[in-house]
Amino acid sequence: MRRKVTKAIFPVAGMGTRFLPATKSVPKEIMTLVDRPLVQYAIDEARAAGIKEFIFVTSRGKNALEDYFDHAPVLEQELRKKGKDDLLEVLKQTYMDSGAIAYIRQHQALGLGHAVWCARRLIANEPFAVILPDDVIAAEKPCLQQMVEAYEETGGNMVAAMEVPPEMASSYGILDVSEDMGSLAKVKGMVEKPKKGEAPSNLAVIGRYILTPSVLKTLNHMKAGAGGEIQLTDAIANEIDSEAGVYGMRFRGQRFDCGSKAGFLQATVAFAMAREDLRDDLESFLREIVQVDKAAQ
Ligand code: G1P
């Protein structure tokens, strides 16, 4: 029996400079898609995949994140007094079992690989998941759950993967595939943010990973790579020739790059359109402004 994946690392130490001035005082992960912060989507996806321990790698200025997952006695008391049971119910998704959530500080912004490495003692010797909350994935079956199911068959290391336009390849980790089995692809090379024209394919790594603990050992002595940062991609690439190997999994679902303004707006519209209470109003508004825009051209 393969060991179950029950721990997930959420690297949330980034400063979110692309969203300044908002991120001057609000952590990016607390910014909302409709009425839920980005991080709630990540937590829900992890829970659906069977994750029981949630490890956040944070940095200065992220206190709002810790508060978000805490109980709020005054607010709860007020809601109870007013008989707002529906809102009390809404709050439940933000609660964590005692001891199920941990926060570790990344004291220096040395890269994603370094952020993951900061959680090494809490992972110890087990396979673990990594979720980048910036990558929001709308899917019938949550992306990490799809990966856990595939991992139960393959073992090894697995990254979520998606074809991107060639001109975008230099923004991602890119996979070089030795054997393409459709939804799963065996990986023979990985390059973080390849230079223009040097990408081995268009198959990009998206922010979901299931990794073996030996990736953490590699990170113990990993040198800085692309952009002068310690890259998770480089540490995973080191596993390619191991017995476990590395797989890319083309997930079923729509990914939004909520690290960019355009992606965040697209996700906002998509998630709002999926809501019965918002769809009709939003749709007629969108039709209206698109028509006005066309008429003005
Ligand atoms: C990170 C990873 C990269 C991956 C990307 C997916 O890059 O380093 O391999 O393709 O996430 O969103 P970042 O976007 O943090 O620069």
PDB file of C-alpha atoms and ligand atoms in Angstrom:
ATOM      1  CA  MET A   1       0.000   0.000   0.000  1.00  0.00           C
ATOM      2  CA  ARG A   2       1.243   3.430  -0.919  1.00  0.00           C
ATOM      3  CA  ARG A   3       1.461   5.887   1.942  1.00  0.00           C
ATOM      4  CA  LYS A   4      -1.479   8.318   1.821  1.00  0.00           C
ATOM      5  CA  VAL A   5      -0.841  11.991   1.139  1.00  0.00           C
ATOM      6  CA  THR A   6      -2.163  13.790   4.227  1.00  0.00           C
ATOM      7  CA  LYS A   7       0.032  16.890   4.439  1.00  0.00           C
ATOM      8  CA  ALA A   8       0.060  19.920   2.193  1.00  0.00           C
ATOM      9  CA  ILE A   9       2.336  22.942   2.043  1.00  0.00           C
ATOM     10  CA  PHE A  10       0.898  26.291   1.002  1.00  0.00           C
ATOM     11  CA  PRO A  11       3.651  28.737   0.104  1.00  0.00           C
ATOM     12  CA  VAL A  12       2.140  32.152   0.848  1.00  0.00           C
ATOM     13  CA  ALA A  13       5.196  34.251   1.672  1.00  0.00           C
ATOM     14  CA  GLY A  14       5.223  36.321  -1.543  1.00  0.00           C
ATOM     15  CA  MET A  15       4.734  40.067  -1.236  1.00  0.00           C
ATOM     16  CA  GLY A  16       2.136  40.245  -3.984  1.00  0.00           C
ATOM     17  CA  THR A  17       3.685  43.358  -5.490  1.00  0.00           C
ATOM     18  CA  ARG A  18       1.615  42.958  -8.653  1.00  0.00           C
ATOM     19  CA  PHE A  19      -1.417  43.870  -6.604  1.00  0.00           C
ATOM     20  CA  LEU A  20      -0.062  46.980  -4.923  1.00  0.00           C
ATOM     21  CA  PRO A  21      -1.391  49.136  -3.389  1.00  0.00           C
ATOM     22  CA  ALA A  22      -3.991  46.564  -2.191  1.00  0.00           C
ATOM     23  CA  THR A  23      -1.303  44.202  -0.911  1.00  0.00           C
ATOM     24  CA  LYS A  24       0.323  46.918   1.172  1.00  0.00           C
ATOM     25  CA  SER A  25      -1.940  45.844   4.019  1.00  0.00           C
ATOM     26  CA  VAL A  26      -3.928  42.843   2.720  1.00  0.00           C
ATOM     27  CA  PRO A  27      -2.116  39.590   1.974  1.00  0.00           C
ATOM     28  CA  LYS A  28      -2.757  38.580  -1.634  1.00  0.00           C
ATOM     29  CA  GLU A  29      -4.144  35.233  -0.467  1.00  0.00           C
ATOM     30  CA  ILE A  30      -6.885  37.042   1.447  1.00  0.00           C
ATOM     31  CA  MET A  31      -8.071  38.922  -1.618  1.00  0.00           C
ATOM     32  CA  THR A  32     -11.505  37.657  -2.581  1.00  0.00           C
ATOM     33  CA  LEU A  33     -12.960  35.901  -5.569  1.00  0.00           C
ATOM     34  CA  VAL A  34     -16.610  36.879  -5.139  1.00  0.00           C
ATOM     35  CA  ASP A  35     -16.842  36.461  -1.341  1.00  0.00           C
ATOM     36  CA  ARG A  36     -14.164  33.921  -0.505  1.00  0.00           C
ATOM     37  CA  PRO A  37     -10.461  34.602  -0.184  1.00  0.00           C
ATOM     38  CA  LEU A  38      -8.081  32.862  -2.583  1.00  0.00           C
ATOM     39  CA  VAL A  39      -6.735  30.728   0.241  1.00  0.00           C
ATOM     40  CA  GLN A  40     -10.190  29.262   0.967  1.00  0.00           C
ATOM     41  CA  TYR A  41     -10.297  27.770  -2.529  1.00  0.00           C
ATOM     42  CA  ALA A  42      -6.896  26.173  -1.914  1.00  0.00           C
ATOM     43  CA  ILE A  43      -7.960  24.754   1.456  1.00  0.00           C
ATOM     44  CA  ASP A  44     -11.202  23.338   0.048  1.00  0.00           C
ATOM     45  CA  GLU A  45      -9.278  21.639  -2.739  1.00  0.00           C
ATOM     46  CA  ALA A  46      -6.817  20.152  -0.264  1.00  0.00           C
ATOM     47  CA  ARG A  47      -9.604  18.896   2.010  1.00  0.00           C
ATOM     48  CA  ALA A  48     -11.359  17.241  -0.917  1.00  0.00           C
ATOM     49  CA  ALA A  49      -8.117  15.405  -1.697  1.00  0.00           C
ATOM     50  CA  GLY A  50      -7.901  13.986   1.829  1.00  0.00           C
ATOM     51  CA  ILE A  51      -5.339  16.422   3.264  1.00  0.00           C
ATOM     52  CA  LYS A  52      -5.447  16.552   7.072  1.00  0.00           C
ATOM     53  CA  GLU A  53      -2.477  18.780   7.913  1.00  0.00           C
ATOM     54  CA  PHE A  54      -2.092  22.232   6.414  1.00  0.00           C
ATOM     55  CA  ILE A  55       1.279  23.949   6.543  1.00  0.00           C
ATOM     56  CA  PHE A  56       1.492  27.585   5.562  1.00  0.00           C
ATOM     57  CA  VAL A  57       4.851  29.104   4.740  1.00  0.00           C
ATOM     58  CA  THR A  58       4.306  32.771   5.490  1.00  0.00           C
ATOM     59  CA  SER A  59       6.267  35.972   5.934  1.00  0.00           C
ATOM     60  CA  ARG A  60       6.002  39.329   7.670  1.00  0.00           C
ATOM     61  CA  GLY A  61       2.646  41.027   7.119  1.00  0.00           C
ATOM     62  CA  LYS A  62       0.566  37.845   6.769  1.00  0.00           C
ATOM     63  CA  ASN A  63      -1.182  37.958  10.148  1.00  0.00           C
ATOM     64  CA  ALA A  64      -4.570  38.329   8.478  1.00  0.00           C
ATOM     65  CA  LEU A  65      -4.120  34.788   7.172  1.00  0.00           C
ATOM     66  CA  GLU A  66      -3.731  33.357  10.659  1.00  0.00           C
ATOM     67  CA  ASP A  67      -6.754  35.305  11.860  1.00  0.00           C
ATOM     68  CA  TYR A  68      -8.780  34.038   8.933  1.00  0.00           C
ATOM     69  CA  PHE A  69      -8.478  30.426  10.109  1.00  0.00           C
ATOM     70  CA  ASP A  70      -9.114  31.297  13.747  1.00  0.00           C
ATOM     71  CA  HIS A  71     -12.419  31.263  15.578  1.00  0.00           C
ATOM     72  CA  ALA A  72     -13.986  34.712  15.979  1.00  0.00           C
ATOM     73  CA  PRO A  73     -15.944  34.555  19.278  1.00  0.00           C
ATOM     74  CA  VAL A  74     -17.290  38.130  19.230  1.00  0.00           C
ATOM     75  CA  LEU A  75     -18.520  37.869  15.658  1.00  0.00           C
ATOM     76  CA  GLU A  76     -20.020  34.429  16.311  1.00  0.00           C
ATOM     77  CA  GLN A  77     -21.787  35.615  19.447  1.00  0.00           C
ATOM     78  CA  GLU A  78     -23.251  38.561  17.562  1.00  0.00           C
ATOM     79  CA  LEU A  79     -24.477  36.339  14.718  1.00  0.00           C
ATOM     80  CA  ARG A  80     -25.973  33.877  17.181  1.00  0.00           C
ATOM     81  CA  LYS A  81     -27.758  36.681  19.027  1.00  0.00           C
ATOM     82  CA  LYS A  82     -29.278  37.864  15.759  1.00  0.00           C
ATOM     83  CA  GLY A  83     -30.274  34.349  14.755  1.00  0.00           C
ATOM     84  CA  LYS A  84     -28.078  34.435  11.636  1.00  0.00           C
ATOM     85  CA  ASP A  85     -27.577  30.685  11.458  1.00  0.00           C
ATOM     86  CA  ASP A  86     -26.867  30.813   7.724  1.00  0.00           C
ATOM     87  CA  LEU A  87     -23.843  33.057   8.303  1.00  0.00           C
ATOM     88  CA  LEU A  88     -22.627  30.929  11.204  1.00  0.00           C
ATOM     89  CA  GLU A  89     -22.762  28.035   8.788  1.00  0.00           C
ATOM     90  CA  VAL A  90     -20.735  29.996   6.212  1.00  0.00           C
ATOM     91  CA  LEU A  91     -18.021  30.579   8.811  1.00  0.00           C
ATOM     92  CA  LYS A  92     -17.589  26.846   9.374  1.00  0.00           C
ATOM     93  CA  GLN A  93     -15.492  26.434   6.223  1.00  0.00           C
ATOM     94  CA  THR A  94     -12.833  28.672   7.808  1.00  0.00           C
ATOM     95  CA  TYR A  95     -12.368  26.522  10.917  1.00  0.00           C
ATOM     96  CA  MET A  96      -9.505  24.114  11.307  1.00  0.00           C
ATOM     97  CA  ASP A  97      -9.184  21.265  13.777  1.00  0.00           C
ATOM     98  CA  SER A  98      -6.819  22.150  16.602  1.00  0.00           C
ATOM     99  CA  GLY A  99      -3.291  21.246  15.592  1.00  0.00           C
ATOM    100  CA  ALA A 100      -4.213  20.694  11.948  1.00  0.00           C
ATOM    101  CA  ILE A 101      -2.741  23.970  10.781  1.00  0.00           C
ATOM    102  CA  ALA A 102       0.807  25.240  11.149  1.00  0.00           C
ATOM    103  CA  TYR A 103       2.538  28.440  10.156  1.00  0.00           C
ATOM    104  CA  ILE A 104       6.224  28.629   9.392  1.00  0.00           C
ATOM    105  CA  ARG A 105       8.018  31.828   8.497  1.00  0.00           C
ATOM    106  CA  GLN A 106      10.235  32.069   5.476  1.00  0.00           C
ATOM    107  CA  HIS A 107      12.615  34.711   6.751  1.00  0.00           C
ATOM    108  CA  GLN A 108      14.172  35.519   3.395  1.00  0.00           C
ATOM    109  CA  ALA A 109      12.549  35.537  -0.031  1.00  0.00           C
ATOM    110  CA  LEU A 110      14.897  32.982  -1.593  1.00  0.00           C
ATOM    111  CA  GLY A 111      12.418  31.295  -3.919  1.00  0.00           C
ATOM    112  CA  LEU A 112       9.671  28.656  -4.043  1.00  0.00           C
ATOM    113  CA  GLY A 113      12.095  25.776  -3.453  1.00  0.00           C
ATOM    114  CA  HIS A 114      13.356  27.471  -0.314  1.00  0.00           C
ATOM    115  CA  ALA A 115       9.796  28.166   0.897  1.00  0.00           C
ATOM    116  CA  VAL A 116       8.901  24.469   0.593  1.00  0.00           C
ATOM    117  CA  TRP A 117      12.165  23.491   2.303  1.00  0.00           C
ATOM    118  CA  CYS A 118      11.235  25.684   5.292  1.00  0.00           C
ATOM    119  CA  ALA A 119       8.472  23.133   6.072  1.00  0.00           C
ATOM    120  CA  ARG A 120      10.799  20.103   5.961  1.00  0.00           C
ATOM    121  CA  ARG A 121      10.614  19.236   9.667  1.00  0.00           C
ATOM    122  CA  LEU A 122       6.833  19.102   9.590  1.00  0.00           C
ATOM    123  CA  ILE A 123       6.842  16.802   6.586  1.00  0.00           C
ATOM    124  CA  ALA A 124       9.557  14.449   7.832  1.00  0.00           C
ATOM    125  CA  ASN A 125       9.525  11.262   5.783  1.00  0.00           C
ATOM    126  CA  GLU A 126       6.193  11.243   3.962  1.00  0.00           C
ATOM    127  CA  PRO A 127       4.908  12.126   0.524  1.00  0.00           C
ATOM    128  CA  PHE A 128       3.328  15.568   0.587  1.00  0.00           C
ATOM    129  CA  ALA A 129       1.355  17.961  -1.563  1.00  0.00           C
ATOM    130  CA  VAL A 130       2.161  21.564  -2.471  1.00  0.00           C
ATOM    131  CA  ILE A 131      -0.577  23.976  -3.513  1.00  0.00           C
ATOM    132  CA  LEU A 132       0.146  27.444  -4.887  1.00  0.00           C
ATOM    133  CA  PRO A 133      -3.030  29.408  -4.039  1.00  0.00           C
ATOM    134  CA  ASP A 134      -2.399  31.819  -6.956  1.00  0.00           C
ATOM    135  CA  ASP A 135      -3.336  29.044  -9.335  1.00  0.00           C
ATOM    136  CA  VAL A 136      -7.071  28.649  -8.877  1.00  0.00           C
ATOM    137  CA  ILE A 137      -8.545  25.657 -10.672  1.00  0.00           C
ATOM    138  CA  ALA A 138     -12.270  25.294 -11.287  1.00  0.00           C
ATOM    139  CA  ALA A 139     -13.007  21.618 -11.816  1.00  0.00           C
ATOM    140  CA  GLU A 140     -15.804  19.149 -11.303  1.00  0.00           C
ATOM    141  CA  LYS A 141     -13.379  16.892  -9.453  1.00  0.00           C
ATOM    142  CA  PRO A 142     -10.869  19.119  -7.629  1.00  0.00           C
ATOM    143  CA  CYS A 143      -7.431  19.074  -9.284  1.00  0.00           C
ATOM    144  CA  LEU A 144      -5.475  17.742  -6.284  1.00  0.00           C
ATOM    145  CA  GLN A 145      -7.993  14.931  -5.886  1.00  0.00           C
ATOM    146  CA  GLN A 146      -7.445  13.970  -9.536  1.00  0.00           C
ATOM    147  CA  MET A 147      -3.719  13.936  -8.820  1.00  0.00           C
ATOM    148  CA  VAL A 148      -4.009  11.890  -5.623  1.00  0.00           C
ATOM    149  CA  GLU A 149      -6.027   9.279  -7.530  1.00  0.00           C
ATOM    150  CA  ALA A 150      -3.420   9.129 -10.298  1.00  0.00           C
ATOM    151  CA  TYR A 151      -0.622   9.041  -7.708  1.00  0.00           C
ATOM    152  CA  GLU A 152      -2.198   6.004  -6.072  1.00  0.00           C
ATOM    153  CA  GLU A 153      -1.504   4.204  -9.359  1.00  0.00           C
ATOM    154  CA  THR A 154       1.916   5.617 -10.240  1.00  0.00           C
ATOM    155  CA  GLY A 155       3.592   6.701  -7.005  1.00  0.00           C
ATOM    156  CA  GLY A 156       6.585   8.914  -7.623  1.00  0.00           C
ATOM    157  CA  ASN A 157       6.474  12.672  -8.010  1.00  0.00           C
ATOM    158  CA  MET A 158       3.637  14.358  -9.813  1.00  0.00           C
ATOM    159  CA  VAL A 159       3.056  17.902 -11.047  1.00  0.00           C
ATOM    160  CA  ALA A 160      -0.138  19.354 -12.497  1.00  0.00           C
ATOM    161  CA  ALA A 161       0.425  20.221 -16.146  1.00  0.00           C
ATOM    162  CA  MET A 162      -1.248  22.211 -18.859  1.00  0.00           C
ATOM    163  CA  GLU A 163      -0.430  23.210 -22.418  1.00  0.00           C
ATOM    164  CA  VAL A 164       0.343  26.955 -22.683  1.00  0.00           C
ATOM    165  CA  PRO A 165       0.869  29.149 -25.763  1.00  0.00           C
ATOM    166  CA  PRO A 166       4.561  28.936 -26.802  1.00  0.00           C
ATOM    167  CA  GLU A 167       5.147  32.647 -26.144  1.00  0.00           C
ATOM    168  CA  MET A 168       4.083  32.084 -22.515  1.00  0.00           C
ATOM    169  CA  ALA A 169       6.459  29.184 -21.854  1.00  0.00           C
ATOM    170  CA  SER A 170       9.126  31.429 -20.328  1.00  0.00           C
ATOM    171  CA  SER A 171       6.765  32.248 -17.424  1.00  0.00           C
ATOM    172  CA  TYR A 172       6.507  28.631 -16.246  1.00  0.00           C
ATOM    173  CA  GLY A 173       8.320  25.474 -15.331  1.00  0.00           C
ATOM    174  CA  ILE A 174       8.257  23.455 -18.575  1.00  0.00           C
ATOM    175  CA  LEU A 175       8.267  19.663 -18.937  1.00  0.00           C
ATOM    176  CA  ASP A 176      10.255  17.573 -21.364  1.00  0.00           C
ATOM    177  CA  VAL A 177       8.233  14.399 -21.881  1.00  0.00           C
ATOM    178  CA  SER A 178       9.643  10.935 -22.614  1.00  0.00           C
ATOM    179  CA  GLU A 179       6.390   9.017 -22.745  1.00  0.00           C
ATOM    180  CA  ASP A 180       3.005  10.634 -23.296  1.00  0.00           C
ATOM    181  CA  MET A 181       0.119   8.546 -22.044  1.00  0.00           C
ATOM    182  CA  GLY A 182      -2.567  11.201 -22.502  1.00  0.00           C
ATOM    183  CA  SER A 183      -3.564  12.548 -19.139  1.00  0.00           C
ATOM    184  CA  LEU A 184      -0.285  11.332 -17.650  1.00  0.00           C
ATOM    185  CA  ALA A 185       3.143  12.080 -19.110  1.00  0.00           C
ATOM    186  CA  LYS A 186       6.442  10.624 -17.939  1.00  0.00           C
ATOM    187  CA  VAL A 187       8.957  13.417 -17.561  1.00  0.00           C
ATOM    188  CA  LYS A 188      12.590  13.291 -18.703  1.00  0.00           C
ATOM    189  CA  GLY A 189      13.461  16.933 -18.131  1.00  0.00           C
ATOM    190  CA  MET A 190      12.181  20.096 -16.435  1.00  0.00           C
ATOM    191  CA  VAL A 191      13.264  23.679 -16.990  1.00  0.00           C
ATOM    192  CA  GLU A 192      12.213  26.611 -14.849  1.00  0.00           C
ATOM    193  CA  LYS A 193      11.339  29.676 -16.927  1.00  0.00           C
ATOM    194  CA  PRO A 194      13.220  28.706 -20.106  1.00  0.00           C
ATOM    195  CA  LYS A 195      14.573  31.491 -22.293  1.00  0.00           C
ATOM    196  CA  LYS A 196      12.589  32.315 -25.419  1.00  0.00           C
ATOM    197  CA  GLY A 197      13.004  29.565 -28.012  1.00  0.00           C
ATOM    198  CA  GLU A 198      14.591  27.137 -25.527  1.00  0.00           C
ATOM    199  CA  ALA A 199      11.488  25.507 -24.042  1.00  0.00           C
ATOM    200  CA  PRO A 200      11.484  21.727 -24.586  1.00  0.00           C
ATOM    201  CA  SER A 201       7.663  21.743 -25.015  1.00  0.00           C
ATOM    202  CA  ASN A 202       4.534  23.778 -24.283  1.00  0.00           C
ATOM    203  CA  LEU A 203       3.593  21.613 -21.330  1.00  0.00           C
ATOM    204  CA  ALA A 204       3.760  23.860 -18.265  1.00  0.00           C
ATOM    205  CA  VAL A 205       3.800  23.051 -14.569  1.00  0.00           C
ATOM    206  CA  ILE A 206       0.760  24.456 -12.747  1.00  0.00           C
ATOM    207  CA  GLY A 207       0.850  25.006  -8.987  1.00  0.00           C
ATOM    208  CA  ARG A 208      -0.119  21.567  -7.677  1.00  0.00           C
ATOM    209  CA  TYR A 209       2.470  18.983  -6.714  1.00  0.00           C
ATOM    210  CA  ILE A 210       2.668  15.610  -4.993  1.00  0.00           C
ATOM    211  CA  LEU A 211       6.259  15.035  -3.969  1.00  0.00           C
ATOM    212  CA  THR A 212       8.436  12.436  -2.341  1.00  0.00           C
ATOM    213  CA  PRO A 213      10.375  13.478   0.771  1.00  0.00           C
ATOM    214  CA  SER A 214      13.668  13.104  -1.096  1.00  0.00           C
ATOM    215  CA  VAL A 215      12.847  16.393  -2.860  1.00  0.00           C
ATOM    216  CA  LEU A 216      13.317  18.042   0.549  1.00  0.00           C
ATOM    217  CA  LYS A 217      16.713  16.372   0.944  1.00  0.00           C
ATOM    218  CA  THR A 218      17.747  17.728  -2.455  1.00  0.00           C
ATOM    219  CA  LEU A 219      16.624  21.181  -1.359  1.00  0.00           C
ATOM    220  CA  ASN A 220      19.086  20.959   1.576  1.00  0.00           C
ATOM    221  CA  HIS A 221      21.883  21.773  -0.846  1.00  0.00           C
ATOM    222  CA  MET A 222      20.074  23.302  -3.812  1.00  0.00           C
ATOM    223  CA  LYS A 223      21.790  26.272  -5.445  1.00  0.00           C
ATOM    224  CA  ALA A 224      19.904  29.238  -6.848  1.00  0.00           C
ATOM    225  CA  GLY A 225      18.573  28.709 -10.369  1.00  0.00           C
ATOM    226  CA  ALA A 226      16.362  30.793 -12.684  1.00  0.00           C
ATOM    227  CA  GLY A 227      15.916  34.388 -11.494  1.00  0.00           C
ATOM    228  CA  GLY A 228      18.570  33.845  -8.796  1.00  0.00           C
ATOM    229  CA  GLU A 229      16.040  31.886  -6.712  1.00  0.00           C
ATOM    230  CA  ILE A 230      16.082  28.376  -5.234  1.00  0.00           C
ATOM    231  CA  GLN A 231      13.656  26.639  -7.558  1.00  0.00           C
ATOM    232  CA  LEU A 232      11.312  23.795  -6.645  1.00  0.00           C
ATOM    233  CA  THR A 233      11.407  22.738 -10.305  1.00  0.00           C
ATOM    234  CA  ASP A 234      15.166  22.072 -10.095  1.00  0.00           C
ATOM    235  CA  ALA A 235      14.764  19.915  -6.994  1.00  0.00           C
ATOM    236  CA  ILE A 236      11.979  17.878  -8.631  1.00  0.00           C
ATOM    237  CA  ALA A 237      14.077  17.492 -11.802  1.00  0.00           C
ATOM    238  CA  ASN A 238      16.663  15.773  -9.622  1.00  0.00           C
ATOM    239  CA  GLU A 239      14.135  12.940  -9.077  1.00  0.00           C
ATOM    240  CA  ILE A 240      13.712  12.156 -12.770  1.00  0.00           C
ATOM    241  CA  ASP A 241      16.273   9.355 -12.765  1.00  0.00           C
ATOM    242  CA  SER A 242      15.173   7.967  -9.416  1.00  0.00           C
ATOM    243  CA  GLU A 243      13.080   4.827  -9.239  1.00  0.00           C
ATOM    244  CA  ALA A 244      10.020   6.912  -8.325  1.00  0.00           C
ATOM    245  CA  GLY A 245      10.342   9.206 -11.335  1.00  0.00           C
ATOM    246  CA  VAL A 246       8.359  12.325 -12.226  1.00  0.00           C
ATOM    247  CA  TYR A 247       4.967  12.556 -13.943  1.00  0.00           C
ATOM    248  CA  GLY A 248       3.016  15.450 -15.356  1.00  0.00           C
ATOM    249  CA  MET A 249      -0.753  15.197 -15.042  1.00  0.00           C
ATOM    250  CA  ARG A 250      -2.982  17.077 -17.450  1.00  0.00           C
ATOM    251  CA  PHE A 251      -5.854  17.851 -15.106  1.00  0.00           C
ATOM    252  CA  ARG A 252      -9.451  18.325 -16.164  1.00  0.00           C
ATOM    253  CA  GLY A 253     -10.564  21.822 -15.242  1.00  0.00           C
ATOM    254  CA  GLN A 254     -10.015  25.485 -15.907  1.00  0.00           C
ATOM    255  CA  ARG A 255      -7.029  27.196 -14.382  1.00  0.00           C
ATOM    256  CA  PHE A 256      -6.940  30.883 -13.548  1.00  0.00           C
ATOM    257  CA  ASP A 257      -3.675  32.677 -12.964  1.00  0.00           C
ATOM    258  CA  CYS A 258      -4.739  34.751  -9.977  1.00  0.00           C
ATOM    259  CA  GLY A 259      -1.184  36.032  -9.647  1.00  0.00           C
ATOM    260  CA  SER A 260      -2.043  38.372 -12.532  1.00  0.00           C
ATOM    261  CA  LYS A 261      -4.720  41.054 -12.592  1.00  0.00           C
ATOM    262  CA  ALA A 262      -6.299  39.757 -15.801  1.00  0.00           C
ATOM    263  CA  GLY A 263      -6.434  36.205 -14.414  1.00  0.00           C
ATOM    264  CA  PHE A 264      -7.901  37.403 -11.135  1.00  0.00           C
ATOM    265  CA  LEU A 265     -10.645  39.310 -12.956  1.00  0.00           C
ATOM    266  CA  GLN A 266     -11.412  36.345 -15.197  1.00  0.00           C
ATOM    267  CA  ALA A 267     -11.680  34.083 -12.159  1.00  0.00           C
ATOM    268  CA  THR A 268     -13.961  36.596 -10.448  1.00  0.00           C
ATOM    269  CA  VAL A 269     -16.323  36.646 -13.423  1.00  0.00           C
ATOM    270  CA  ALA A 270     -16.216  32.864 -13.872  1.00  0.00           C
ATOM    271  CA  PHE A 271     -16.918  32.116 -10.208  1.00  0.00           C
ATOM    272  CA  ALA A 272     -19.654  34.749 -10.040  1.00  0.00           C
ATOM    273  CA  MET A 273     -21.294  33.310 -13.175  1.00  0.00           C
ATOM    274  CA  ALA A 274     -21.284  29.899 -11.524  1.00  0.00           C
ATOM    275  CA  ARG A 275     -23.365  31.293  -8.652  1.00  0.00           C
ATOM    276  CA  GLU A 276     -27.114  31.152  -8.967  1.00  0.00           C
ATOM    277  CA  ASP A 277     -27.612  34.228  -6.793  1.00  0.00           C
ATOM    278  CA  LEU A 278     -25.370  36.387  -9.004  1.00  0.00           C
ATOM    279  CA  ARG A 279     -25.522  34.930 -12.505  1.00  0.00           C
ATOM    280  CA  ASP A 280     -28.528  36.715 -14.012  1.00  0.00           C
ATOM    281  CA  ASP A 281     -27.643  40.221 -12.893  1.00  0.00           C
ATOM    282  CA  LEU A 282     -24.022  39.839 -13.844  1.00  0.00           C
ATOM    283  CA  GLU A 283     -24.786  38.358 -17.223  1.00  0.00           C
ATOM    284  CA  SER A 284     -27.112  41.172 -18.259  1.00  0.00           C
ATOM    285  CA  PHE A 285     -24.574  43.717 -17.028  1.00  0.00           C
ATOM    286  CA  LEU A 286     -21.764  42.068 -18.997  1.00  0.00           C
ATOM    287  CA  ARG A 287     -23.889  41.949 -22.158  1.00  0.00           C
ATOM    288  CA  GLU A 288     -24.726  45.599 -21.718  1.00  0.00           C
ATOM    289  CA  ILE A 289     -21.171  46.856 -21.320  1.00  0.00           C
ATOM    290  CA  VAL A 290     -19.860  44.677 -24.133  1.00  0.00           C
ATOM    291  CA  GLN A 291     -22.511  46.118 -26.441  1.00  0.00           C
ATOM    292  CA  VAL A 292     -21.796  49.687 -25.384  1.00  0.00           C
ATOM    293  CA  ASP A 293     -18.129  49.016 -25.988  1.00  0.00           C
ATOM    294  CA  LYS A 294     -18.786  47.665 -29.493  1.00  0.00           C
ATOM    295  CA  ALA A 295     -21.046  50.578 -30.361  1.00  0.00           C
ATOM    296  CA  ALA A 296     -18.304  52.993 -29.356  1.00  0.00           C
ATOM    297  CA  GLN A 297     -15.776  51.393 -31.725  1.00  0.00           C
TER     298      GLN A 297
HETATM  299  C1  G1P B   1       5.838  28.859 -10.047  1.00  0.00           C
HETATM  300  C2  G1P B   1       6.766  27.708 -10.414  1.00  0.00           C
HETATM  301  C3  G1P B   1       6.626  27.366 -11.899  1.00  0.00           C
HETATM  302  C4  G1P B   1       5.167  27.091 -12.238  1.00  0.00           C
HETATM  303  C5  G1P B   1       4.284  28.264 -11.794  1.00  0.00           C
HETATM  304  C6  G1P B   1       2.812  27.897 -11.974  1.00  0.00           C
HETATM  305  O1  G1P B   1       6.311  30.014 -10.698  1.00  0.00           O
HETATM  306  O2  G1P B   1       8.101  28.061 -10.114  1.00  0.00           O
HETATM  307  O3  G1P B   1       7.401  26.243 -12.204  1.00  0.00           O
HETATM  308  O4  G1P B   1       5.045  26.868 -13.633  1.00  0.00           O
HETATM  309  O5  G1P B   1       4.493  28.587 -10.419  1.00  0.00           O
HETATM  310  O6  G1P B   1       1.982  28.957 -11.633  1.00  0.00           O
HETATM  311  P1  G1P B   1       5.825  31.509 -10.309  1.00  0.00           P
HETATM  312  O7  G1P B   1       4.527  31.724 -11.004  1.00  0.00           O
HETATM  313  O8  G1P B   1       5.700  31.533  -8.823  1.00  0.00           O
HETATM  314  O9  G1P B   1       6.896  32.420 -10.825  1.00  0.00           O
END
